[in-house]
Structure formats: structure tokens, C-alpha cells
PDB file of C-alpha atoms and ligand atoms in Angstrom:
ATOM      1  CA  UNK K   1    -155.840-105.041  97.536  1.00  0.00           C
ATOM      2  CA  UNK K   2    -153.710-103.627  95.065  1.00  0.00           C
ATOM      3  CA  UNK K   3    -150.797-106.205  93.350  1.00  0.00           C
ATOM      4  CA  UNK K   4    -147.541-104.888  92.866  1.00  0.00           C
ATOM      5  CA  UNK K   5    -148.217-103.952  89.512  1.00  0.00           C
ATOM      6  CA  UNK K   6    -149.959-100.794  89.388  1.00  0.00           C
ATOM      7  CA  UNK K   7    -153.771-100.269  89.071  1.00  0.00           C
ATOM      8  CA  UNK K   8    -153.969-104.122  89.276  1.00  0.00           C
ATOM      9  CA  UNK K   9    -156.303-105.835  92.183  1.00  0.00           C
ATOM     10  CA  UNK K  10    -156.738-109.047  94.082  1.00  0.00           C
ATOM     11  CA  UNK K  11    -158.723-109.998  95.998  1.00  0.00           C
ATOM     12  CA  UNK K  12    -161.168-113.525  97.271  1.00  0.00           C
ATOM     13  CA  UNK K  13    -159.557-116.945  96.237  1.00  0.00           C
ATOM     14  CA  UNK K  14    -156.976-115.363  94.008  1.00  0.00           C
ATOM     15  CA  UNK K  15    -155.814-113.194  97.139  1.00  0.00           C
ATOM     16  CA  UNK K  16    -154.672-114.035 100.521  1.00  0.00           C
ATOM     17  CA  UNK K  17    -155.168-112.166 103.760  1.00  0.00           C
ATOM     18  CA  UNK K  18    -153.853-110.685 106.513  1.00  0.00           C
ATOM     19  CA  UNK K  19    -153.941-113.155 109.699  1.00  0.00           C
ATOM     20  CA  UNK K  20    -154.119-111.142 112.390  1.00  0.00           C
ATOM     21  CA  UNK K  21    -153.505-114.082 114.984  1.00  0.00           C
ATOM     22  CA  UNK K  22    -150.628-115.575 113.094  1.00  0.00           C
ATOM     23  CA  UNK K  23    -149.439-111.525 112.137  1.00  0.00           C
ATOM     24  CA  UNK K  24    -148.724-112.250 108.526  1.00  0.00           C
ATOM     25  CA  UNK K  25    -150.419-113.194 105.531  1.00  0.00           C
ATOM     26  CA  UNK K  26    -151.961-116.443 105.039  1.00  0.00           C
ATOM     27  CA  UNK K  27    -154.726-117.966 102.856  1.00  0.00           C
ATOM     28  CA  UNK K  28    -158.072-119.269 103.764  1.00  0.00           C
ATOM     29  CA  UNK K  29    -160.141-118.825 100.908  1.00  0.00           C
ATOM     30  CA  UNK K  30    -164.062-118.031 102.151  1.00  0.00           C
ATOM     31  CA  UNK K  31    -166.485-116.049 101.114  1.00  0.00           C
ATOM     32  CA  UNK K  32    -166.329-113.626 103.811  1.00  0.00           C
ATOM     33  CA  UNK K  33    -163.340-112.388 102.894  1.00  0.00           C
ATOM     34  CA  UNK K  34    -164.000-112.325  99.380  1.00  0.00           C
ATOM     35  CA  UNK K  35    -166.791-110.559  99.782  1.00  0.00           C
ATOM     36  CA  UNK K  36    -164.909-108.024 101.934  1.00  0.00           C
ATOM     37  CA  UNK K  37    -161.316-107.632  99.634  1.00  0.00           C
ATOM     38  CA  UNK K  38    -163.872-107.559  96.945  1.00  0.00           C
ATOM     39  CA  UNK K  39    -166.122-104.790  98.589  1.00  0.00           C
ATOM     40  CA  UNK K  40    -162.106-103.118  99.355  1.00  0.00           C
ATOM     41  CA  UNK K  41    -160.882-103.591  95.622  1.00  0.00           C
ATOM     42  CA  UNK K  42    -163.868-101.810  94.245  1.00  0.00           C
ATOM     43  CA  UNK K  43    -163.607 -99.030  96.745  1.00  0.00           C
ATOM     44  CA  UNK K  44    -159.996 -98.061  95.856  1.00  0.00           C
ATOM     45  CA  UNK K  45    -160.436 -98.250  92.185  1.00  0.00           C
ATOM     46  CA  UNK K  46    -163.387 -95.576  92.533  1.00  0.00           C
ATOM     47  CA  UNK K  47    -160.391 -93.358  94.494  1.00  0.00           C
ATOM     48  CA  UNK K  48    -161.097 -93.971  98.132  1.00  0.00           C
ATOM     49  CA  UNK K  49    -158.506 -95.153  99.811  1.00  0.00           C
ATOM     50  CA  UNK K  50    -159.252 -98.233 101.998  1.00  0.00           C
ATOM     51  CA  UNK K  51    -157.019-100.986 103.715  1.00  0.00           C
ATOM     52  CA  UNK K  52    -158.891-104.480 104.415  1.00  0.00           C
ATOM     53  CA  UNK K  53    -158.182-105.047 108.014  1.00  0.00           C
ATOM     54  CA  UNK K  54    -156.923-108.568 108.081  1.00  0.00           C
ATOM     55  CA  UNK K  55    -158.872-112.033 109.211  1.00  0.00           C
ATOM     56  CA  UNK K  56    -158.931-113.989 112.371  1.00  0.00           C
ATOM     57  CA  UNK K  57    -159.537-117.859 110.326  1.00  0.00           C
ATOM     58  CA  UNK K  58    -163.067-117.959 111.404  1.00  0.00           C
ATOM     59  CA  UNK K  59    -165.554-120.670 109.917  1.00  0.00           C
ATOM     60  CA  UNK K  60    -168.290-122.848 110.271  1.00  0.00           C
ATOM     61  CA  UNK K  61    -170.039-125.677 109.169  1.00  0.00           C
ATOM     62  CA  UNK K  62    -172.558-128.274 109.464  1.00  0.00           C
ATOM     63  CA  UNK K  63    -172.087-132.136 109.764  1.00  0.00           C
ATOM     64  CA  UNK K  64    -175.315-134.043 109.950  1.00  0.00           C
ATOM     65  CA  UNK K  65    -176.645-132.810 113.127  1.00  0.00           C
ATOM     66  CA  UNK K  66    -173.141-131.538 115.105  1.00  0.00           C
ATOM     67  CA  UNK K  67    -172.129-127.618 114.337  1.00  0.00           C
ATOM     68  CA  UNK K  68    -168.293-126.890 114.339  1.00  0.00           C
ATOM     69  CA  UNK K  69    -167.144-123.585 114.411  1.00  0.00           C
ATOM     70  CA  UNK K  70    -163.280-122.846 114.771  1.00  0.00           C
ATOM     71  CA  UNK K  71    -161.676-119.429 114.642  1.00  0.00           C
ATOM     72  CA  UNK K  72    -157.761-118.102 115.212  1.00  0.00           C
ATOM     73  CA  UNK K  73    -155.304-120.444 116.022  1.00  0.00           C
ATOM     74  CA  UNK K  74    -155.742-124.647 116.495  1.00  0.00           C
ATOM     75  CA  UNK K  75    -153.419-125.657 119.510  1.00  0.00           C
ATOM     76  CA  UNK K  76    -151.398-127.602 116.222  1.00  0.00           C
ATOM     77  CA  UNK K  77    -151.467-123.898 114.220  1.00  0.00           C
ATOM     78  CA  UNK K  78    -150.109-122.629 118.265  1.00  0.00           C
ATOM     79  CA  UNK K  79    -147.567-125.962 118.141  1.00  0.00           C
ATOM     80  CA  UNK K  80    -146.351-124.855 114.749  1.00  0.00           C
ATOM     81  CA  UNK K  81    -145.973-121.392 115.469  1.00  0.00           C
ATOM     82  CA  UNK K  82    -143.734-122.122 118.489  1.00  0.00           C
ATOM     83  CA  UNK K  83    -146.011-120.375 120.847  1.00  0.00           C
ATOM     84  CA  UNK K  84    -146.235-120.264 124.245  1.00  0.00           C
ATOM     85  CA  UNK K  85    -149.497-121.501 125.068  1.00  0.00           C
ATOM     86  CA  UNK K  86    -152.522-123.565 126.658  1.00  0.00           C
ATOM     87  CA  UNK K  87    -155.459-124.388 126.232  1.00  0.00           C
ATOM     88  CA  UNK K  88    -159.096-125.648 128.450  1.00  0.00           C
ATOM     89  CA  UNK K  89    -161.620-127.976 126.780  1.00  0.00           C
ATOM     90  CA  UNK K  90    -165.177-127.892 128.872  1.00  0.00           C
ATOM     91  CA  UNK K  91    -168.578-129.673 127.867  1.00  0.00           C
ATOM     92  CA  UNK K  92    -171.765-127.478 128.893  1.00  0.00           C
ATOM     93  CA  UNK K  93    -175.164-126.992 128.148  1.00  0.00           C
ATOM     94  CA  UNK K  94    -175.647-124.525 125.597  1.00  0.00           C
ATOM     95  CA  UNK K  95    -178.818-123.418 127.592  1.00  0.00           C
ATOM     96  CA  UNK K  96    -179.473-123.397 130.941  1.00  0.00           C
ATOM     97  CA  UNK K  97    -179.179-126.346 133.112  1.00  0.00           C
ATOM     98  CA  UNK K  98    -182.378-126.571 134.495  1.00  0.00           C
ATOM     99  CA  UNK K  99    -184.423-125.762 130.668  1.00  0.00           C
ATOM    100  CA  UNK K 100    -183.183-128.805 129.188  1.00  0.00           C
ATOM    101  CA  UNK K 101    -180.155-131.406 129.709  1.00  0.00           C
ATOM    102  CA  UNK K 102    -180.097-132.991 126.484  1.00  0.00           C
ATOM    103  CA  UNK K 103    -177.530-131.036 124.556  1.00  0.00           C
ATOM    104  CA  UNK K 104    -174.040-130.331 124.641  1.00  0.00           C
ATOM    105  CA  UNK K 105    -171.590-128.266 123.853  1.00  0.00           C
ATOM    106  CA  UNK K 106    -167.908-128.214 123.403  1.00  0.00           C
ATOM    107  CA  UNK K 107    -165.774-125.610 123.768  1.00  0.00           C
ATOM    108  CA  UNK K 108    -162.061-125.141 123.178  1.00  0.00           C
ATOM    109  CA  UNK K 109    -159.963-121.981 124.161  1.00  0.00           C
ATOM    110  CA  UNK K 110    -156.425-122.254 122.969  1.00  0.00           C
ATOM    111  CA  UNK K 111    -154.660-118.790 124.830  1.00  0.00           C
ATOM    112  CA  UNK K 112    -151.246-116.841 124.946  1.00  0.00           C
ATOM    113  CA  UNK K 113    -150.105-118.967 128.629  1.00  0.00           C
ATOM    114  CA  UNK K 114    -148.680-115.382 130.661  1.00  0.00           C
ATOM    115  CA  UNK K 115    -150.939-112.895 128.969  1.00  0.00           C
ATOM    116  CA  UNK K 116    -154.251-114.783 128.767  1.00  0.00           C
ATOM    117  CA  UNK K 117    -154.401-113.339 125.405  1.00  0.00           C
ATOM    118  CA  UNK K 118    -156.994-115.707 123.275  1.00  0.00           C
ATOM    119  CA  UNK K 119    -155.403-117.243 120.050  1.00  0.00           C
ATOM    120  CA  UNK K 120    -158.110-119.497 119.216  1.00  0.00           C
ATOM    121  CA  UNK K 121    -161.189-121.323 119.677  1.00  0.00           C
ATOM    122  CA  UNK K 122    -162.873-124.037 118.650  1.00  0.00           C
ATOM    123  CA  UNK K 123    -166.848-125.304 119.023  1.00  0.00           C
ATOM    124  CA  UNK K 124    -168.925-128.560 118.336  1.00  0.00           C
ATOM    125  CA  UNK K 125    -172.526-129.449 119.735  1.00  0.00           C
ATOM    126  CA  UNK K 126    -175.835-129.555 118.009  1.00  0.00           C
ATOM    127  CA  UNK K 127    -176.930-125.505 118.911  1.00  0.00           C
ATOM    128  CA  UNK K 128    -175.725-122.837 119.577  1.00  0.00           C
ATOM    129  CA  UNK K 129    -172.632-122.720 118.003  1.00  0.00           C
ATOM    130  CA  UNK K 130    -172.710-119.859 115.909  1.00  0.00           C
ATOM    131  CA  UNK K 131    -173.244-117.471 118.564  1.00  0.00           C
ATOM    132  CA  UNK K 132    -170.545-117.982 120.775  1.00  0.00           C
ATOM    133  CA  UNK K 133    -168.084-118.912 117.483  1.00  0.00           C
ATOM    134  CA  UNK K 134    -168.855-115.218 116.811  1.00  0.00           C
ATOM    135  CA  UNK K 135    -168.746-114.075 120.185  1.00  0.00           C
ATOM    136  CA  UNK K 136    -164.848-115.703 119.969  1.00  0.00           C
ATOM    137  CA  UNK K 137    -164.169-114.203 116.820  1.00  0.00           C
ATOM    138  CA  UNK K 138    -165.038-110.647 117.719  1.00  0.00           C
ATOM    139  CA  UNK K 139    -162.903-111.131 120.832  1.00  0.00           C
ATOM    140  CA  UNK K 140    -160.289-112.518 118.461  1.00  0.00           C
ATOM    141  CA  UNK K 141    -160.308-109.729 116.055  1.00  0.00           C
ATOM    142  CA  UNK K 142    -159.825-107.032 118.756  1.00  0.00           C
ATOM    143  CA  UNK K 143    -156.868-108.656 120.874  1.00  0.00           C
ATOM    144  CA  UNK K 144    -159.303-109.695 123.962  1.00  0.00           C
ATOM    145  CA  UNK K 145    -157.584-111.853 126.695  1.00  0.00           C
ATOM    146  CA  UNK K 146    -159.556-115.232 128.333  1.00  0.00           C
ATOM    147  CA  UNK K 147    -160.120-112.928 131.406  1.00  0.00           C
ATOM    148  CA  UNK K 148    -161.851-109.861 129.800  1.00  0.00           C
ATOM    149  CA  UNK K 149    -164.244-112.353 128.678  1.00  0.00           C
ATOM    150  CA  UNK K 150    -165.957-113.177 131.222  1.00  0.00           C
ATOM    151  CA  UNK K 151    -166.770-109.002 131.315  1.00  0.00           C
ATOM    152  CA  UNK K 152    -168.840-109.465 128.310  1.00  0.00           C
ATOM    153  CA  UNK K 153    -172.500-108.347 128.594  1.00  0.00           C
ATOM    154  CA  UNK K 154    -173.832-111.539 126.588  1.00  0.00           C
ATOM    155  CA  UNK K 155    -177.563-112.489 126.500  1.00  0.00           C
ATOM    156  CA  UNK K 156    -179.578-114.874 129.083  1.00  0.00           C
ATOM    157  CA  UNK K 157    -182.719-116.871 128.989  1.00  0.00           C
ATOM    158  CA  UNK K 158    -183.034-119.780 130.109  1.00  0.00           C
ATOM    159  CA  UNK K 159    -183.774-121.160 126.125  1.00  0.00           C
ATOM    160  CA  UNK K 160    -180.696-119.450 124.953  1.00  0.00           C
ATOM    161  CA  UNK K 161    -177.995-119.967 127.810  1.00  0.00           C
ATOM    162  CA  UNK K 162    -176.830-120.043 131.419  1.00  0.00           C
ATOM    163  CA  UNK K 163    -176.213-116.883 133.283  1.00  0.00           C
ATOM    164  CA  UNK K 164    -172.521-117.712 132.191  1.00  0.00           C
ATOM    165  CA  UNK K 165    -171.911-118.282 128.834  1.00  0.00           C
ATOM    166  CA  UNK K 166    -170.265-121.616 127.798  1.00  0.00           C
ATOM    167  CA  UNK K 167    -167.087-119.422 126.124  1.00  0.00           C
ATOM    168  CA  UNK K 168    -167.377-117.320 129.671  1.00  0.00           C
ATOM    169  CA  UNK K 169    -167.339-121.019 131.641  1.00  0.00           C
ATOM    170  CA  UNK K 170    -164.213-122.176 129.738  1.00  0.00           C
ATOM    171  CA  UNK K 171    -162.502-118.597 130.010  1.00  0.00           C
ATOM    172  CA  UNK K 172    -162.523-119.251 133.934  1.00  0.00           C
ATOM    173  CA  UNK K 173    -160.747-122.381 133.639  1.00  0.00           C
ATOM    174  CA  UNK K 174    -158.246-120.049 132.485  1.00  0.00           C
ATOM    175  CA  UNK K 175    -157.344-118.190 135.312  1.00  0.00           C
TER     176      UNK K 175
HETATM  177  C1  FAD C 201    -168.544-126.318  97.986  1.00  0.00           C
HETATM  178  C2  FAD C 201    -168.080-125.006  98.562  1.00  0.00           C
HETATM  179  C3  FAD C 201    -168.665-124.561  99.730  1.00  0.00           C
HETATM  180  C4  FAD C 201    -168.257-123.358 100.296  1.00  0.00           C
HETATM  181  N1  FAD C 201    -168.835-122.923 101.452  1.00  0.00           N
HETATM  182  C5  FAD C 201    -168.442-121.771 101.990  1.00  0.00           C
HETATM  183  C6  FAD C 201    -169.044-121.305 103.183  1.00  0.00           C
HETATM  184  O1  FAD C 201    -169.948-121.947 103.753  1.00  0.00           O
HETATM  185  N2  FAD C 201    -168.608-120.144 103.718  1.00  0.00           N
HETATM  186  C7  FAD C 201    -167.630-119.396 103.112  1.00  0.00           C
HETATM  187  O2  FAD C 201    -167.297-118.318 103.631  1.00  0.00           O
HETATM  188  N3  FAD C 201    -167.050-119.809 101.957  1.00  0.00           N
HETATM  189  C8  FAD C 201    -167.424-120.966 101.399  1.00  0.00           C
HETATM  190  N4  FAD C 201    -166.831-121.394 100.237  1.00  0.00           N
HETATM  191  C9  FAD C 201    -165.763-120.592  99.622  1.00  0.00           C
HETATM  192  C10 FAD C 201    -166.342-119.459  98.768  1.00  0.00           C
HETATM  193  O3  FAD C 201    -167.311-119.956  97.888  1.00  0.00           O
HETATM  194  C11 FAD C 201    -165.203-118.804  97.991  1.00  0.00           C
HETATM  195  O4  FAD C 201    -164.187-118.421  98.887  1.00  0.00           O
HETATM  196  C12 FAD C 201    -165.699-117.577  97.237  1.00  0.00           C
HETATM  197  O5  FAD C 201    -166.734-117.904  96.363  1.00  0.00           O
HETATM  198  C13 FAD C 201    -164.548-116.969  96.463  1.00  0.00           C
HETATM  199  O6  FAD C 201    -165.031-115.892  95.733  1.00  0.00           O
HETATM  200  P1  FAD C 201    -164.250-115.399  94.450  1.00  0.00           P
HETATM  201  O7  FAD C 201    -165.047-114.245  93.928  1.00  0.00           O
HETATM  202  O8  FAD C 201    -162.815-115.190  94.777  1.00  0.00           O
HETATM  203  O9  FAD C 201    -164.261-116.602  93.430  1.00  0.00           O
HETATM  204  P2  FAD C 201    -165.498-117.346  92.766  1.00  0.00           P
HETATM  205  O10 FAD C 201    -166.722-117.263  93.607  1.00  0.00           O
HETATM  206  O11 FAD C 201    -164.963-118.695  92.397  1.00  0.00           O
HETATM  207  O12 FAD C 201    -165.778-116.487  91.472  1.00  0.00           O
HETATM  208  C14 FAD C 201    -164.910-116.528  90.361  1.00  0.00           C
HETATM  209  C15 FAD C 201    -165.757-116.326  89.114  1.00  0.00           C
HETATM  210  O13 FAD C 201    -164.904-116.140  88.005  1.00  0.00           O
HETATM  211  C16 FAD C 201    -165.426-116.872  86.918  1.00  0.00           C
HETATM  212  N5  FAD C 201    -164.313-117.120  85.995  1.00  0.00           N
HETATM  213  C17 FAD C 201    -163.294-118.000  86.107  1.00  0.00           C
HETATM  214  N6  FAD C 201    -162.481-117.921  85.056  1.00  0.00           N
HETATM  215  C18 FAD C 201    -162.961-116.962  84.258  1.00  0.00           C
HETATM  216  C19 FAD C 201    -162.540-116.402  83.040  1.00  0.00           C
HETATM  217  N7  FAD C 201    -161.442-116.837  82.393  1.00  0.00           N
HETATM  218  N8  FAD C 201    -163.295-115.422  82.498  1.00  0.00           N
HETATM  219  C20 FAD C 201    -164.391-114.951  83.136  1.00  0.00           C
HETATM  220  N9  FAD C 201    -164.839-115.438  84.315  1.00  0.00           N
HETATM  221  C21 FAD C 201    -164.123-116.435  84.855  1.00  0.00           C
HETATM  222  C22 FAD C 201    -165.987-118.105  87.551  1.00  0.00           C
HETATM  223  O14 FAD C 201    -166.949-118.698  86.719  1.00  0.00           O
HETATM  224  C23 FAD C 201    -166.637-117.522  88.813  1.00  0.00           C
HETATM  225  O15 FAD C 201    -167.953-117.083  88.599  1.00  0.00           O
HETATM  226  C24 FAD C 201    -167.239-122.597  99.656  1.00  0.00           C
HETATM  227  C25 FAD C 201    -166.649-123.069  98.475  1.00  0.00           C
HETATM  228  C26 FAD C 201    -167.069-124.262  97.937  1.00  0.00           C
HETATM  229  C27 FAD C 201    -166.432-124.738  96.664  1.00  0.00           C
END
């Protein structure tokens, strides 16, 4: 977090970060990363010696009664960057089937098109969406492709899910 002038820090809305999707810096000024650079700043000015890791884009927020998550790359961010990708789009049930049909959920995987690797993902539906936003992200953050997704040990009741996860029902579409 230090500037280039000596002994001089940045970091939160006055900094920008380190996208690890997009593999330069960018700016998406949140609290989570101010919190973090913040956290880093204060760290190396009491003489450790500590490197903020960089940021996938991942937020959330609530409109009415819809959640929408998003995190890494939108197929336009993809577009822009010249990428090679695709991307699936599925509506589920953010719990099983059979426990209720009332609710939806949408879920977008935008991913690498030969190496499966994920680049983005984006989720809108009235529950649920934090979980598998942060589900995405973590797979995000530590270079997962669509197919070593649907490995993931994630959690089933019939309240909470379907034996496969909405994020693990789009990644299939994938292969
Ligand atoms: C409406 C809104 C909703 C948001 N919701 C979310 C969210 O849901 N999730 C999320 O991750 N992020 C959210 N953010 C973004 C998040 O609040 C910011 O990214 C974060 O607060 C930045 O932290 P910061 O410490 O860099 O700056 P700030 O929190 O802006 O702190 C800067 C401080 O410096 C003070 N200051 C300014 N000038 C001077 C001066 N000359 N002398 C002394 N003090 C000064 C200010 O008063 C302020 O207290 C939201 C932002 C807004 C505006």
C-alpha cells in the first residue's frame, strides 16, 4: 500500500486494487477492500511487511425484494478485454424442488471457452444469493475452472438447496 513516495500509504477509495481476473490494477471502491488495504497500510507502517493480495470485483446488493450479486468479469468486462469466452445463464430453485417452487434464482457463469477457467459470475433471485455469490468468489479468487466446481463439498437440506447447487447446475452446462 505504499505510494511511490516513501513512507506514504494508500489505501480504500483513495487507492485502487489489484484485479486479479482482469491481472492489473483497477478501481472498485468498497468497503471490503478498504477495510483490507487499510488493515495492510497499518500493518507495514508498524514494520511487518505485508502485500494485499488483489480483488476479484465482488459485490452485492439489495433492490426491493430481488438480491444481485456479481463478482469477476461481466461477459461486456470479457467483450472488452478481448477474451476468449462463454458464458451459461440457468433459472433454478434456490432450494430444493420438492420444499418449495416459488422462488427463483438466476445464475450467470461467464468462463475462459478452452480452459473452463471461471471469469465471472453473476446472481439475481429473492434468496440465497449471498451464498453461492461467495461460493463464486472464493472459486474466483483461487483460479477454479467451471468443472472443479461441481467437486465442491457445498451444504444440502432441502430448506437451503438441491443436492446440486444452482452455481454447480450452471457449471455443468459448461462442459
Ligand atoms: C451510499 C453508499 C453505500 C455503500 N455501500 C457499500 C456496501 O454495501 N458495501 C461495500 O463494500 N461498500 C459500500 N460502499 C463503499 C464504502 O463505503 C467505501 O468504499 C468505504 O467507506 C471507503 O472507505 P475509506 O476509508 O477509503 O473512505 P471513507 O469511508 O469515505 O472515509 C474517509 C474519511 O475521511 C474523512 N475526511 C475527508 N476529508 C478529510 C480531511 N480533510 N481531514 C480529515 N478527515 C477527512 C471523511 O469524513 C471520512 O470519515 C458504499 C458507499 C456509499 C456512499
Amino acid at each position: 500500500m505504499q505510494t511511490n513516495v516513501k513512507d506514504v500509504y494508500a489505501a480504500g477509495d483513495c487507492a485502487s486494487q489489484f484485479n486479479k481476473v482482469k491481472q492489473k490494477n483497477d478501481y472498485v471502491p468498497l468497503g471490503t477492500h478498504a477495510n483490507k488495504q487499510g488493515m495492510i497500510a497499518g500493518q507495514n507502517l508498524a514494520g511487518e511487511s505485508v502485500t494485499f493480495k488483489g480483488m476479484t470485483g465482488t459485490s452485492i446488493l439489495k433492490f426491493l425484494d430481488l438480491q444481485i450479486g456479481r463478482t469477476g468479469l461481466s461477459e461486456k468486462e470479457a467483450n472488452d478485454l478481448s477474451l476468449n469466452y462463454d458464458s451459461v445463464t440457468i433459472t433454478t430453485r434456490p432450494v430444493a424442488g420438492y420444499y418449495s417452487d416459488e422462488e427463483t434464482l438466476t445464475v450467470k457463469l461467464v468462463f475462459e471457452k478452452e480452459t473452463k477457467h471461471l471469469l465471472g459470475g453473476q446472481i439475481i433471485g429473492h434468496k440465497g444469493v449471498d451464498k453461492r455469490i461467495d461460493v463464486l468468489a472464493t472459486a474466483l479468487f483461487h483460479n477454479m475452472t467451471t468443472v472443479a466446481l461441481l467437486d465442491l463439498d457445498l451444504s444440502y437440506a432441502p430448506p437451503f438447496n438441491g443436492v446440486w447447487d444452482p452455481i454447480q447446475q450452471a457449471a455443468k452446462r459448461t462442459l
